[in-house]
Structures are given as structure tokens and as C-alpha cells.
CSV table of C-alpha atoms in Angstrom, one decimal:
chain,number,residue,atom,x,y,z
A,1,UNK,CA,-13.1,-4.9,17.3
A,2,UNK,CA,-11.4,-2.1,15.5
A,3,UNK,CA,-8.5,-1.9,17.5
A,4,UNK,CA,-7.7,-5.2,16.4
A,5,UNK,CA,-7.7,-4.7,12.8
A,6,UNK,CA,-4.9,-1.7,13.4
A,7,UNK,CA,-2.7,-4.1,15.9
A,8,UNK,CA,-2.7,-5.8,12.4
A,9,UNK,CA,-2.6,-2.8,9.8
A,10,UNK,CA,0.9,-1.2,11.7
A,11,UNK,CA,2.1,-4.8,12.4
A,12,UNK,CA,2.0,-5.4,8.7
A,13,UNK,CA,3.6,-1.6,7.8
A,14,UNK,CA,5.9,-2.0,10.7
A,15,UNK,CA,9.1,-3.2,8.4
A,16,UNK,CA,9.7,-2.4,5.0
A,17,UNK,CA,8.4,-5.9,3.3
A,18,UNK,CA,10.5,-8.3,2.3
A,19,UNK,CA,12.9,-8.0,5.6
A,20,UNK,CA,12.9,-9.9,9.0
A,21,UNK,CA,11.8,-13.6,8.8
A,22,UNK,CA,10.4,-15.9,11.5
A,23,UNK,CA,12.0,-19.3,12.9
A,24,UNK,CA,11.3,-22.2,15.2
A,25,UNK,CA,14.2,-23.4,16.6
A,26,UNK,CA,13.4,-27.1,17.6
A,27,UNK,CA,14.7,-28.8,20.5
A,28,UNK,CA,16.9,-26.5,23.1
A,29,UNK,CA,16.8,-25.5,26.1
A,30,UNK,CA,15.0,-21.9,26.3
A,31,UNK,CA,18.3,-20.3,28.0
A,32,UNK,CA,21.1,-22.0,26.1
A,33,UNK,CA,19.6,-20.1,23.0
A,34,UNK,CA,18.9,-16.7,24.7
A,35,UNK,CA,23.3,-17.1,25.4
A,36,UNK,CA,23.3,-17.5,21.5
A,37,UNK,CA,21.3,-14.7,21.3
A,38,UNK,CA,23.0,-12.3,23.5
A,39,UNK,CA,25.7,-11.2,21.4
A,40,UNK,CA,23.7,-10.9,18.8
A,41,UNK,CA,22.3,-7.9,16.6
A,42,UNK,CA,19.4,-7.9,14.6
A,43,UNK,CA,17.6,-11.3,16.4
A,44,UNK,CA,15.4,-12.1,19.6
A,45,UNK,CA,13.2,-14.1,21.2
A,46,UNK,CA,9.7,-14.3,19.3
A,47,UNK,CA,7.7,-16.9,21.1
A,48,UNK,CA,8.3,-18.8,24.0
A,49,UNK,CA,5.7,-21.8,22.7
A,50,UNK,CA,6.5,-24.6,25.2
A,51,UNK,CA,9.5,-27.2,26.1
A,52,UNK,CA,11.7,-27.4,23.4
A,53,UNK,CA,10.0,-25.1,20.7
A,54,UNK,CA,10.6,-21.3,20.7
A,55,UNK,CA,10.1,-18.8,18.0
A,56,UNK,CA,13.1,-16.3,16.5
A,57,UNK,CA,12.2,-13.0,15.3
A,58,UNK,CA,14.5,-9.9,13.6
A,59,UNK,CA,16.7,-9.2,10.6
A,60,UNK,CA,19.4,-12.3,11.2
A,61,UNK,CA,17.7,-15.2,11.6
A,62,UNK,CA,19.0,-17.1,8.3
A,63,UNK,CA,22.4,-16.3,10.6
A,64,UNK,CA,20.9,-17.4,13.8
A,65,UNK,CA,19.5,-20.3,13.2
A,66,UNK,CA,23.0,-21.7,11.3
A,67,UNK,CA,24.3,-20.7,15.0
A,68,UNK,CA,22.1,-23.5,16.6
A,69,UNK,CA,21.8,-25.3,14.5
A,70,UNK,CA,25.7,-25.6,15.9
A,71,UNK,CA,24.9,-25.8,19.5
A,72,UNK,CA,22.5,-28.5,19.1
A,73,UNK,CA,19.1,-27.4,18.2
A,74,UNK,CA,17.2,-30.5,16.4
A,75,UNK,CA,16.1,-28.1,13.5
A,76,UNK,CA,15.2,-24.5,12.9
A,77,UNK,CA,11.6,-24.4,10.6
A,78,UNK,CA,11.5,-20.3,8.7
A,79,UNK,CA,8.4,-20.2,9.2
A,80,UNK,CA,5.8,-18.4,6.9
A,81,UNK,CA,4.5,-15.3,8.0
A,82,UNK,CA,4.8,-11.4,6.7
A,83,UNK,CA,7.1,-9.8,8.7
A,84,UNK,CA,9.2,-9.8,10.8
A,85,UNK,CA,6.4,-9.9,14.2
A,86,UNK,CA,7.4,-10.4,18.1
A,87,UNK,CA,11.4,-8.3,17.0
A,88,UNK,CA,11.5,-5.1,17.8
A,89,UNK,CA,11.6,-3.8,14.2
A,90,UNK,CA,8.1,-3.4,15.2
A,91,UNK,CA,8.5,-0.9,17.3
A,92,UNK,CA,6.9,1.8,14.7
A,93,UNK,CA,3.7,-1.1,15.3
A,94,UNK,CA,2.9,0.0,19.4
A,95,UNK,CA,3.6,3.8,19.1
A,96,UNK,CA,0.7,3.4,16.5
A,97,UNK,CA,-1.1,1.5,18.0
A,98,UNK,CA,-0.1,3.3,21.8
A,99,UNK,CA,-2.3,6.8,19.3
A,100,UNK,CA,-5.9,4.7,19.1
A,101,UNK,CA,-5.6,3.5,22.8
A,102,UNK,CA,-6.1,6.5,23.6
A,103,UNK,CA,-9.5,7.2,22.3
A,104,UNK,CA,-10.2,3.0,23.6
A,105,UNK,CA,-11.8,3.4,27.5
A,106,UNK,CA,-12.4,0.4,29.7
A,107,UNK,CA,-14.0,-1.0,32.5
A,108,UNK,CA,-12.5,-2.3,35.5
A,109,UNK,CA,-11.4,-6.2,34.7
A,110,UNK,CA,-14.4,-8.1,36.2
A,111,UNK,CA,-11.9,-11.1,36.6
A,112,UNK,CA,-8.2,-11.0,36.0
A,113,UNK,CA,-6.2,-12.3,33.2
A,114,UNK,CA,-2.6,-13.0,32.9
A,115,UNK,CA,-1.2,-11.2,29.9
A,116,UNK,CA,1.7,-12.5,27.9
A,117,UNK,CA,4.2,-10.6,28.0
A,118,UNK,CA,5.5,-10.6,31.3
A,119,UNK,CA,3.2,-14.3,31.8
A,120,UNK,CA,2.0,-11.6,35.7
A,121,UNK,CA,-1.5,-11.7,36.6
A,122,UNK,CA,-3.3,-8.3,35.9
A,123,UNK,CA,-5.7,-7.1,38.2
A,124,UNK,CA,-5.9,-2.6,37.3
A,125,UNK,CA,-7.3,-1.9,33.6
A,126,UNK,CA,-5.0,0.5,34.4
A,127,UNK,CA,-1.7,-1.5,33.2
A,128,UNK,CA,-3.7,-2.7,29.7
A,129,UNK,CA,-2.5,-0.1,27.5
A,130,UNK,CA,1.0,-0.4,28.2
A,131,UNK,CA,1.1,-4.5,28.5
A,132,UNK,CA,-0.7,-4.5,24.8
A,133,UNK,CA,1.2,-1.8,23.0
A,134,UNK,CA,4.6,-4.0,24.6
A,135,UNK,CA,3.4,-7.1,23.1
A,136,UNK,CA,3.9,-5.8,20.3
A,137,UNK,CA,7.6,-5.2,20.4
A,138,UNK,CA,8.4,-7.8,22.8
A,139,UNK,CA,8.3,-11.6,22.9
A,140,UNK,CA,5.2,-13.3,23.3
A,141,UNK,CA,5.7,-15.5,26.7
A,142,UNK,CA,3.0,-18.4,26.0
A,143,UNK,CA,4.7,-21.5,27.8
A,144,UNK,CA,5.0,-19.3,31.6
A,145,UNK,CA,1.5,-17.7,30.9
A,146,UNK,CA,-0.4,-21.0,31.1
A,147,UNK,CA,2.2,-22.3,34.3
A,148,UNK,CA,1.3,-18.7,36.0
A,149,UNK,CA,-2.1,-19.8,35.0
A,150,UNK,CA,-2.0,-22.7,36.6
A,151,UNK,CA,0.1,-22.2,39.8
A,152,UNK,CA,-3.9,-19.4,40.2
A,153,UNK,CA,-5.0,-22.4,39.6
A,154,UNK,CA,-7.2,-23.0,36.2
A,155,UNK,CA,-7.3,-27.1,35.2
A,156,UNK,CA,-8.8,-27.0,31.6
A,157,UNK,CA,-8.2,-24.6,29.2
A,158,UNK,CA,-9.8,-24.6,25.9
A,159,UNK,CA,-8.5,-23.3,22.8
A,160,UNK,CA,-11.6,-21.8,20.4
A,161,UNK,CA,-11.0,-21.7,16.3
A,162,UNK,CA,-8.9,-23.2,13.6
A,163,UNK,CA,-5.9,-25.3,14.4
A,164,UNK,CA,-4.8,-27.6,17.4
A,165,UNK,CA,-1.3,-25.7,17.7
A,166,UNK,CA,-1.1,-24.1,21.4
A,167,UNK,CA,-3.6,-27.6,22.6
A,168,UNK,CA,-0.4,-28.9,21.8
A,169,UNK,CA,2.1,-27.0,23.8
A,170,UNK,CA,-0.1,-26.7,26.3
A,171,UNK,CA,0.0,-31.1,26.8
A,172,UNK,CA,3.8,-29.9,26.1
A,173,UNK,CA,3.9,-27.5,29.0
A,174,UNK,CA,1.8,-29.6,32.0
A,175,UNK,CA,0.4,-33.2,30.4
A,176,UNK,CA,-2.6,-32.8,34.0
A,177,UNK,CA,-4.2,-30.4,32.8
A,178,UNK,CA,-7.0,-30.5,30.9
A,179,UNK,CA,-7.0,-29.1,27.1
A,180,UNK,CA,-9.9,-29.2,25.0
A,181,UNK,CA,-10.9,-27.5,20.9
A,182,UNK,CA,-13.6,-25.6,19.9
A,183,UNK,CA,-12.6,-25.6,15.9
A,184,UNK,CA,-16.2,-24.1,14.4
A,185,UNK,CA,-19.0,-22.9,15.5
A,186,UNK,CA,-20.7,-26.7,15.0
A,187,UNK,CA,-18.5,-28.2,17.6
A,188,UNK,CA,-19.6,-25.0,19.9
A,189,UNK,CA,-22.7,-26.3,19.9
A,190,UNK,CA,-22.8,-29.7,19.5
């Protein structure tokens, strides 16, 4: 928990207040968005959420959003966030997080997990630190991670916490898997 808290603090302080933004791009294929952003400075993909929903991040989000609308995006919705998360602007936060990991010992994994920075199955705990550091300033590959888990045999997913955002994304990725949501302690014990 201390490491998670430190990560949040580092991310909060990585970019000066008021710099950078994030927007959800609706209705465009990820490949089209990647093509539009390829030669643009100051904007990148933050999240591959699900088919038809990609989040962009950085300093030039508004300009990129206009270009994406011209390319055929149904909507580009500015997100109410406090920074340009999962962008190169978060690199200093990753560097600080790496220092925290120097004092953290990790146990061997009992179960594999899928790292959302690369959507690959991880079984070696020696790789965890680098993946978590890279994830601070890299794209979250949620859709690809879910697809990897399904290929690996997962057929049931449980979202724990307020809101059903991830459950909604999951249904857009693959309607054949079971999706459950637990939003409160009361729901969990009933």
C-alpha cells in the first residue's frame, strides 16, 4: 500500500499543475488513432480500453482531438483528471517509483498475471519492478490484457470497487465471458 501511495504522489507531482490533459476518443479504430498520432509531438495513447474507446494523453491533446474528429472520431471527450497520466510526461514519476522498489522485496508469484503495459503473461517476479515502472508513463493495454487472459483460459471476470467501467469495457471486448461487479462490502458478503 505504501508503494501504491508513493506512485500516486509521484504521478501527481510529475507534471506541473495545469499542464497536459486526457481525452477519450470514441468511434475510431486504434490503428487509425495510432496513425494520426504517429507524427505528432506532445500526445500519445494512454489507454486501449476497448474497441471504439481509446484515451489520449499529453500536452497537445486538444489539437490531436481536433485532428481525430476530422479523421472520423464520433466524439472526443475531455476527461476530468489532474494530469496527463500514462504519458511520457510521467517519466519522472517512474524514475522515483524505481527508487522505492529498491527497498521492496517481492515474493515469487504463486499465480501468473498479465501486465497491462505489454499484455503479456508474467511468471517471473524479477520482471515485475520494471513493468510497473514502465507502466507509469506507458500505455495501459486493457483490451489486449483481457484478450490475453481469455486466450489463457479465463472465462469469468470480477470488477471490485465503485462503478462498472471495466465491466462495460469487458462486454465490448468479448460478450462470451462472464462479468460480475462488486461495488461494496455489502454486495461482497451477500
